[in-house]
mmCIF file of C-alpha atoms in Angstrom:
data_model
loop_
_atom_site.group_PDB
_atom_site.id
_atom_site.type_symbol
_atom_site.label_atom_id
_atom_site.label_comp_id
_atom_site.label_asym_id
_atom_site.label_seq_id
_atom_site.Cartn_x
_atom_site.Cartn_y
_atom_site.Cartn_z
ATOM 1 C CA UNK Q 1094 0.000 0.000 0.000
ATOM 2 C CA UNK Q 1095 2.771 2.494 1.022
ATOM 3 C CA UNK Q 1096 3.815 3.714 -2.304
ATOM 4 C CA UNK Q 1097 5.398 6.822 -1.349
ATOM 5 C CA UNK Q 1098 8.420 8.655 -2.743
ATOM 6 C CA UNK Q 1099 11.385 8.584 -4.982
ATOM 7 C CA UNK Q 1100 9.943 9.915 -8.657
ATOM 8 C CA UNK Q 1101 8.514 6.657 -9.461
ATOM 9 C CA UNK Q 1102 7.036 6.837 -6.228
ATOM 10 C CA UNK Q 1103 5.720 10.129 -4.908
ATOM 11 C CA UNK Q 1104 2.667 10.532 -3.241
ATOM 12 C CA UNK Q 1105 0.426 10.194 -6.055
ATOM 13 C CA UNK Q 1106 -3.130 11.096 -5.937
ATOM 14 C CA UNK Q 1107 -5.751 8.095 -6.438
ATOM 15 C CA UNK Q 1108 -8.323 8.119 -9.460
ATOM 16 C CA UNK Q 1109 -11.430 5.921 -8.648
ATOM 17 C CA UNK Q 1110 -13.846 4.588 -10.766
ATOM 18 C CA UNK Q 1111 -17.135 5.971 -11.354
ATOM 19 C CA UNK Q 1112 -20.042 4.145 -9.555
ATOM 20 C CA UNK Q 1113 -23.359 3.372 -9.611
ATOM 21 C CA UNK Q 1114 -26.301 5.906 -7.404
ATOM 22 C CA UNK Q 1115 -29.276 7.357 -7.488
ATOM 23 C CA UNK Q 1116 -29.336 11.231 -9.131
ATOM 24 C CA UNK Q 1117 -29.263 13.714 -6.723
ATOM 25 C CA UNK Q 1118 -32.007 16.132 -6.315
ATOM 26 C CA UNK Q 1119 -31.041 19.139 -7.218
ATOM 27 C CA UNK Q 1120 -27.925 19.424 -10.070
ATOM 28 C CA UNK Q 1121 -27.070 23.038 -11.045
ATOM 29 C CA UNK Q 1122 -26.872 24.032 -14.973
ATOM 30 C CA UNK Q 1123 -23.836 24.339 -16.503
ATOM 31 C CA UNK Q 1124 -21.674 23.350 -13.890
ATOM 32 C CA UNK Q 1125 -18.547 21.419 -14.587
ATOM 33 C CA UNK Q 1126 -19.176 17.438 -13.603
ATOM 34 C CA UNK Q 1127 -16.833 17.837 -10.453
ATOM 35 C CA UNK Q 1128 -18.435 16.016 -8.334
ATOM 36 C CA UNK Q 1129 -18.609 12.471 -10.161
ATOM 37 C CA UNK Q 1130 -22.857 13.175 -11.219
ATOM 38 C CA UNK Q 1131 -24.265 10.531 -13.078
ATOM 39 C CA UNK Q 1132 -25.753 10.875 -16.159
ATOM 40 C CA UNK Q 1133 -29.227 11.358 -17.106
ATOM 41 C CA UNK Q 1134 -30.189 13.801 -14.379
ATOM 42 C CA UNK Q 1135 -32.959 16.140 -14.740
ATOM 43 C CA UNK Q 1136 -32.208 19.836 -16.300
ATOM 44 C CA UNK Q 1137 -32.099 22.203 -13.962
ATOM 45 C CA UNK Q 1138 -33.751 25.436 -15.121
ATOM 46 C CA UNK Q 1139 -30.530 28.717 -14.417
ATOM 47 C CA UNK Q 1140 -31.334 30.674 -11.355
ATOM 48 C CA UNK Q 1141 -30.627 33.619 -10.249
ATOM 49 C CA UNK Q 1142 -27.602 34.545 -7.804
ATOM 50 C CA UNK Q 1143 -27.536 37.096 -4.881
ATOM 51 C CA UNK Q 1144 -23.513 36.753 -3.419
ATOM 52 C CA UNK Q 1145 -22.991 39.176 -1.040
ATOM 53 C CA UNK Q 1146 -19.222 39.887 -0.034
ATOM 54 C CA UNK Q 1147 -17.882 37.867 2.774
ATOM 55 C CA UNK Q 1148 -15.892 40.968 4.491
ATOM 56 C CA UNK Q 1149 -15.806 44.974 4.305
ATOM 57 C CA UNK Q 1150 -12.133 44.411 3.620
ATOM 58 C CA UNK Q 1151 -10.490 44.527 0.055
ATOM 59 C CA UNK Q 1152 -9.948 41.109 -1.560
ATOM 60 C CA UNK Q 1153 -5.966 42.092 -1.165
ATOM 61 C CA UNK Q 1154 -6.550 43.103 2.510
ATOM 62 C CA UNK Q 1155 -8.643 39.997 3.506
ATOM 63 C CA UNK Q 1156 -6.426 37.912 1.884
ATOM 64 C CA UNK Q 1157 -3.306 39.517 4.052
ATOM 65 C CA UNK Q 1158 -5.393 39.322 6.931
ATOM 66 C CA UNK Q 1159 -6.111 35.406 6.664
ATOM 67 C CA UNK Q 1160 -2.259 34.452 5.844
ATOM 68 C CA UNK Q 1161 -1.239 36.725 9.145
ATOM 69 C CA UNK Q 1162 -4.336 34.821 11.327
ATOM 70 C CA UNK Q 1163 -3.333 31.060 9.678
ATOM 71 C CA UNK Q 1164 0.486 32.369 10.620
ATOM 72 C CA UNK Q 1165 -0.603 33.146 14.180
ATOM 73 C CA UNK Q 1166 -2.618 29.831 14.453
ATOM 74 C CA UNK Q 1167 0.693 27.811 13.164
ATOM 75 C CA UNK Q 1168 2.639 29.560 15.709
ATOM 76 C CA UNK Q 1169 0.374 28.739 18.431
ATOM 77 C CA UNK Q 1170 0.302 25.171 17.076
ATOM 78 C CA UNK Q 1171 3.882 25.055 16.836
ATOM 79 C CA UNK Q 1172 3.779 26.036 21.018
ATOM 80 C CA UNK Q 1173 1.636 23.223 22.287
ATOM 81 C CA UNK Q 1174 3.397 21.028 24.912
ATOM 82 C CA UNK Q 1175 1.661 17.481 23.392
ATOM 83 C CA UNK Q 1176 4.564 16.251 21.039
ATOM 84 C CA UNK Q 1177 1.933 14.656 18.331
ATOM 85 C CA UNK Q 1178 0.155 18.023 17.803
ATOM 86 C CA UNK Q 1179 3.814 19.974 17.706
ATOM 87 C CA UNK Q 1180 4.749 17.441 14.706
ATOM 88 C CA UNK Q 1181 1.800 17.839 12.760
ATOM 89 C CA UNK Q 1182 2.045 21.502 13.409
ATOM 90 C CA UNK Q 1183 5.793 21.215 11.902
ATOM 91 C CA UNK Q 1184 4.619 18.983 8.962
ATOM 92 C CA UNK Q 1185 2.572 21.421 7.738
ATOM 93 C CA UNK Q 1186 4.660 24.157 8.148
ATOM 94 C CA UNK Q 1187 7.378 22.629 6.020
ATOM 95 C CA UNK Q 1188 5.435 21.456 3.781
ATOM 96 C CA UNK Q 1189 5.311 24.553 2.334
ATOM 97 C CA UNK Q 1190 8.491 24.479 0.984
ATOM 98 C CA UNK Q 1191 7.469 21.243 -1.521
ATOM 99 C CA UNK Q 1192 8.902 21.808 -4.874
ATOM 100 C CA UNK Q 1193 11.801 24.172 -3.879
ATOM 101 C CA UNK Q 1194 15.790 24.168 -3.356
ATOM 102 C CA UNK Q 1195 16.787 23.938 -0.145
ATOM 103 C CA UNK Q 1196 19.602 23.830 1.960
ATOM 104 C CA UNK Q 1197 19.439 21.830 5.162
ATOM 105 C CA UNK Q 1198 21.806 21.929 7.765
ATOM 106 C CA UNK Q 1199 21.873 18.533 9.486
ATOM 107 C CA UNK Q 1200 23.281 17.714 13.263
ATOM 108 C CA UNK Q 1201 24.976 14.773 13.020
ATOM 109 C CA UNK Q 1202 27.117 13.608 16.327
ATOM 110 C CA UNK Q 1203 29.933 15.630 16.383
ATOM 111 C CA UNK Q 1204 29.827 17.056 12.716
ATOM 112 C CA UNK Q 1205 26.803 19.632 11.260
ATOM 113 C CA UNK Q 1206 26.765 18.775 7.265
ATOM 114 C CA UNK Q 1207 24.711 20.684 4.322
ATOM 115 C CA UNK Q 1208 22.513 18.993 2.182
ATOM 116 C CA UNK Q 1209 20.534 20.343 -0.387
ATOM 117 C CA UNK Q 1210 17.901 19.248 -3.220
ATOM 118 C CA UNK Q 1211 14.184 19.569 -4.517
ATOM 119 C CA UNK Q 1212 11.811 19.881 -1.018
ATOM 120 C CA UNK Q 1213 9.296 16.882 -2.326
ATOM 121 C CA UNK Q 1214 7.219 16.469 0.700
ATOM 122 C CA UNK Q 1215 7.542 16.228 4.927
ATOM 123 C CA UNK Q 1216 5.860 13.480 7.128
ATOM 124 C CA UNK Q 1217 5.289 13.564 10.682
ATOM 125 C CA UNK Q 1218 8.950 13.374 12.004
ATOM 126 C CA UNK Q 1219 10.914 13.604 8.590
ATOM 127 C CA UNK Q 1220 11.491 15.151 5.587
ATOM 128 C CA UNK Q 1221 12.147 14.263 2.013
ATOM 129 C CA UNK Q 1222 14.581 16.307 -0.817
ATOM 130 C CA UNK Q 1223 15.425 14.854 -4.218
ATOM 131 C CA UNK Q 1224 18.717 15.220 -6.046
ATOM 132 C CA UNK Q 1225 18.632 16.738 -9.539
ATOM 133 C CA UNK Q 1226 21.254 15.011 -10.975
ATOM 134 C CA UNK Q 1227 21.011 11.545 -9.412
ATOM 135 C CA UNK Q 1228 16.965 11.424 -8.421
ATOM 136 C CA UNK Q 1229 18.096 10.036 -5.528
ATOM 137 C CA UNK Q 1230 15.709 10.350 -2.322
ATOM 138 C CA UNK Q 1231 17.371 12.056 0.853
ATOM 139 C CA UNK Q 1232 15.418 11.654 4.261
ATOM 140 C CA UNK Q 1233 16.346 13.632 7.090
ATOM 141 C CA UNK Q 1234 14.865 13.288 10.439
ATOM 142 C CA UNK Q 1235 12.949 16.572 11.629
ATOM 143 C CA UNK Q 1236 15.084 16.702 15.053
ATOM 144 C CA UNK Q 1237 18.651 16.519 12.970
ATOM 145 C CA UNK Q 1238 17.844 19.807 11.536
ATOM 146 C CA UNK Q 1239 19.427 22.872 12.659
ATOM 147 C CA UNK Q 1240 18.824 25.621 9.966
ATOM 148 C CA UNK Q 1241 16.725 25.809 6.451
ATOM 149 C CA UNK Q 1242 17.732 27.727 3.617
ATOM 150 C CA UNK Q 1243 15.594 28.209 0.735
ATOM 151 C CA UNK Q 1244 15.626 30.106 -2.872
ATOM 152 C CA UNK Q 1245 11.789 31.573 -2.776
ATOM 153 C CA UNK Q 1246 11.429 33.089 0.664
ATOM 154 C CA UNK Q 1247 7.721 34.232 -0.941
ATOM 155 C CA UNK Q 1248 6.332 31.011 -1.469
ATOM 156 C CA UNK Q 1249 6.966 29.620 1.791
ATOM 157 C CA UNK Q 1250 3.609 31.386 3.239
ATOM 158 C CA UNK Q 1251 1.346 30.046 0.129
ATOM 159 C CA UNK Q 1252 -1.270 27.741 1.767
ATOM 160 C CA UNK Q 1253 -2.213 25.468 -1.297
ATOM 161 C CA UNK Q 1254 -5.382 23.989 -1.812
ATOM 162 C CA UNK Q 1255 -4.074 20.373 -2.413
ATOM 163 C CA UNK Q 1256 -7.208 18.466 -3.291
ATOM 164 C CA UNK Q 1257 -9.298 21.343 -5.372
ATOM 165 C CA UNK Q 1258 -8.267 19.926 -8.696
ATOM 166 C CA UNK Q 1259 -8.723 16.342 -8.055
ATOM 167 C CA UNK Q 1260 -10.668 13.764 -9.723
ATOM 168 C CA UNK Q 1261 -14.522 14.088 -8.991
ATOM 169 C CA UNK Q 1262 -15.256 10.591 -8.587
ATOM 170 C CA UNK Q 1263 -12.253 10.515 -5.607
ATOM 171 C CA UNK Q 1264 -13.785 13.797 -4.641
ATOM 172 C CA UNK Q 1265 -17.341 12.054 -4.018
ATOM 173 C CA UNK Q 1266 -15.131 9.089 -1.993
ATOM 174 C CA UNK Q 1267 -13.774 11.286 0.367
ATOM 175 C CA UNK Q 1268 -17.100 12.439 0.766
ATOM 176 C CA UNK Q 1269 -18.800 9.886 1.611
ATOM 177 C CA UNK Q 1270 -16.461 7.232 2.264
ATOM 178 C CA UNK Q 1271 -13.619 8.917 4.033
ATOM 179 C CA UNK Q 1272 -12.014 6.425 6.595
ATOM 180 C CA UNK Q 1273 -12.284 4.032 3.908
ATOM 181 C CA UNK Q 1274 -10.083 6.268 0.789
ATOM 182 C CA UNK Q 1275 -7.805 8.028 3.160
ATOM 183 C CA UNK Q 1276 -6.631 4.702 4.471
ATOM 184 C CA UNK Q 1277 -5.888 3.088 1.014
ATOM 185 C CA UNK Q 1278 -3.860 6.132 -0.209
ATOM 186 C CA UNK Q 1279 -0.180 7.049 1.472
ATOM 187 C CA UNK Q 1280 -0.682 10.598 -0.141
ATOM 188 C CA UNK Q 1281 -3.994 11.278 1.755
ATOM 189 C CA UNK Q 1282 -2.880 9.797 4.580
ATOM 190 C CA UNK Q 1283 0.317 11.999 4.752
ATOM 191 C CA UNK Q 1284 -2.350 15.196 3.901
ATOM 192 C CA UNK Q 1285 -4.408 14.639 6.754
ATOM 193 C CA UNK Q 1286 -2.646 12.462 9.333
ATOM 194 C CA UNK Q 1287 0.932 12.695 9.007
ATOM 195 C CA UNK Q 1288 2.639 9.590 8.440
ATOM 196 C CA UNK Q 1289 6.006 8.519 10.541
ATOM 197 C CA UNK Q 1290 8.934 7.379 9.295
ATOM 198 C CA UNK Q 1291 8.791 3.659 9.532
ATOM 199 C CA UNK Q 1292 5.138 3.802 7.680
ATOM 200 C CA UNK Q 1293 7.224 5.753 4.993
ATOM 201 C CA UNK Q 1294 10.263 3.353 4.552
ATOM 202 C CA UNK Q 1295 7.592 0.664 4.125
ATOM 203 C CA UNK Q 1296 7.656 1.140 0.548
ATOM 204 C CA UNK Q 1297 11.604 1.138 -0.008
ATOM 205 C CA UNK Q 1298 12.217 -2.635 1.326
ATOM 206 C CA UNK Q 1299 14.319 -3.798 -0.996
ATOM 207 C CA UNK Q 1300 15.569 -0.608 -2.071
ATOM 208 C CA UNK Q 1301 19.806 0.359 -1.390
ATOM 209 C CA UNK Q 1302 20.610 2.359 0.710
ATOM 210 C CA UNK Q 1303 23.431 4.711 2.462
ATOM 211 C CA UNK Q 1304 22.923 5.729 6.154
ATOM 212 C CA UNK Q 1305 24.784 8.255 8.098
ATOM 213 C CA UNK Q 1306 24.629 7.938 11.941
ATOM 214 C CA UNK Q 1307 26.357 8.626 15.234
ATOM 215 C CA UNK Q 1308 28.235 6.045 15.530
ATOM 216 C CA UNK Q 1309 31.905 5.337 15.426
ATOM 217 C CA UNK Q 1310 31.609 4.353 12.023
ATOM 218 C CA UNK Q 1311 29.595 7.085 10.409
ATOM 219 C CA UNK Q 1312 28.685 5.620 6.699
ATOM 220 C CA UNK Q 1313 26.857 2.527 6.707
ATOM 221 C CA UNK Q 1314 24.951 1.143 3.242
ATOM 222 C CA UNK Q 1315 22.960 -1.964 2.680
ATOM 223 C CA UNK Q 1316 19.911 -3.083 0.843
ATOM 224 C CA UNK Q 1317 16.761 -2.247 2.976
ATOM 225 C CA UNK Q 1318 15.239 -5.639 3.872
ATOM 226 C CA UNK Q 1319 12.962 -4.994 7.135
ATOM 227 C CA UNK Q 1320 11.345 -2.074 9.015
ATOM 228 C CA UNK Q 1321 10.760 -1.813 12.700
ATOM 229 C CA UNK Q 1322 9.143 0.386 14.743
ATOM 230 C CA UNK Q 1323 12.393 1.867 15.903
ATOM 231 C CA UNK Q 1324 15.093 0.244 13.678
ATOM 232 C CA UNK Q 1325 15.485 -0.703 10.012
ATOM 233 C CA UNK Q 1326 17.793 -3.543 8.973
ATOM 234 C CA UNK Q 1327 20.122 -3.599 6.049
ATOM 235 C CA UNK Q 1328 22.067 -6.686 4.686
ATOM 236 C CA UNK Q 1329 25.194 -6.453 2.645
ATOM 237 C CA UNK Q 1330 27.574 -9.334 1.472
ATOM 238 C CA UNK Q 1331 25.182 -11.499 3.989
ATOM 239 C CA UNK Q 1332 25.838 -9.647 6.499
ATOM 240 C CA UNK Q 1333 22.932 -8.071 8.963
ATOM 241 C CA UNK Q 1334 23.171 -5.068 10.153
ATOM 242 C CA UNK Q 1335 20.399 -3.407 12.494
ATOM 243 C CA UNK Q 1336 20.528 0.986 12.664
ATOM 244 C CA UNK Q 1337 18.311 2.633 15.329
ATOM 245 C CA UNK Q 1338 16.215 5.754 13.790
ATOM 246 C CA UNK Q 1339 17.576 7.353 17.019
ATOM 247 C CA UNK Q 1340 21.027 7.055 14.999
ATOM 248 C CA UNK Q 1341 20.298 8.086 12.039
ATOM 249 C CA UNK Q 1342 21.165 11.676 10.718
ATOM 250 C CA UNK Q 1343 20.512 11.197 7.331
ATOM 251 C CA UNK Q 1344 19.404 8.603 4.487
ATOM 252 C CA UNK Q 1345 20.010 8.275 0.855
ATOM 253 C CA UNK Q 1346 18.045 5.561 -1.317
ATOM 254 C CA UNK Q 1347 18.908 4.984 -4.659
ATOM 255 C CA UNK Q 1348 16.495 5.067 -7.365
#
């Protein structure tokens, strides 16, 4: 199920299949079918529209008002004591920054390196960059890093509407059947949950991989063959070797 990341692999958005209901009652006139409507319904006859503005403010004040109250409400977020709402609060935060170069400056031990690529996506207690020359995935635990640099400081503050273009018949799922879709999708359950780190390195068993840590021997690199819920195994030349997430600073899997 947990097909997340590298390019093959990103959190892709699920298309359903149309199925079978009753028509609804009411179905406007020349709307677009964005809601996965059957066909066959009854014409609806145009009627008229009253919309009355939703502030006294200008559309460029209102709008500067809302990103200073959703940066206020982040902040706040970002302040609560219980560790599972100060991750999510994190996640979202820095998940701005998808589709950027950054510059990440990693704690790891005794030495503070730079890494930098694409910002593809964050989950609950990690991060993900791709590099774009190799296409190789980086993850970096969210308590390595020490600093964030990035190229567009504007775009950092967009709040995106992730799910406004999506397909209508996954639109009417989530709907209806919520528990259901989110569960059977990695990239919905990333949007609206968060998922950890082990969930996420579900989907790269079997990939290669080269781990930095804090032990003596920095560099280790294996083929990923099992996930833990606080540990990930690698095996090279037959050899077993078991890495604590507690270790690791930062991970590169090949694509």
């Amino acid at each position: 199920m947990l097909t997340i990341l590298s390019h093959e692999k990103t959190l892709h958005q699920p298309t359903l299949s149309r199925k079978t209901f009753f028509c609804p009652e009411f179905v406007p006139t020349g709307v677009d079918d964005d809601f996965c409507l059957p066909c066959g319904c009854p014409e609806q006859l145009p009627q008229p529209k009253f919309p009355s503005p939703t502030s006294a403010l200008s559309p460029q004040e209102l709008e500067e008002v809302e990103e200073c109250i959703m940066a206020a409400n982040d902040l706040l977020l970002s302040l609560v004591t219980d560790d599972e709402i100060n991750e999510r609060a994190l996640q979202l935060n820095l998940r701005r920054l998808r589709k950027q170069f950054v510059t990440v400056l990693v704690d790891c031990g005794n030495k503070k390196e730079e890494v930098s690529g694409i910002f593809l996506d964050a989950g609950k207690d990690f991060i993900i960059l791709v590099n774009s020359e190799t296409k190789n995935v980086t993850v970096i635990t969210t308590n390595r890093i020490l600093f964030f640099s990035s190229a567009n400081r504007k775009t950092e503050a967009h709040h995106e509407q992730e799910l406004i273009s999506i397909d209508p018949c996954l639109r009417r799922q989530l709907t209806f059947n919520f528990g259901e879709t989110v569960t059977k999708s990695p990239f919905l359950l990333n949007l609206f949950f968060g998922l950890d780190l082990s969930m996420f390195l579900e989907s790269y068993v079997g990939y290669y991989c080269y781990v930095r840590t804090d032990r003596e021997k920095q560099e280790l690199d294996g083929t990923l063959i099992k996930i833990r819920t606080n540990s990930i195994e690698l095996t090279k030349y037959d050899e077993k070797q078991a890495v604590d997430f507690d270790e690791i600073c930062i991970m590169e899997l090949e694509k």
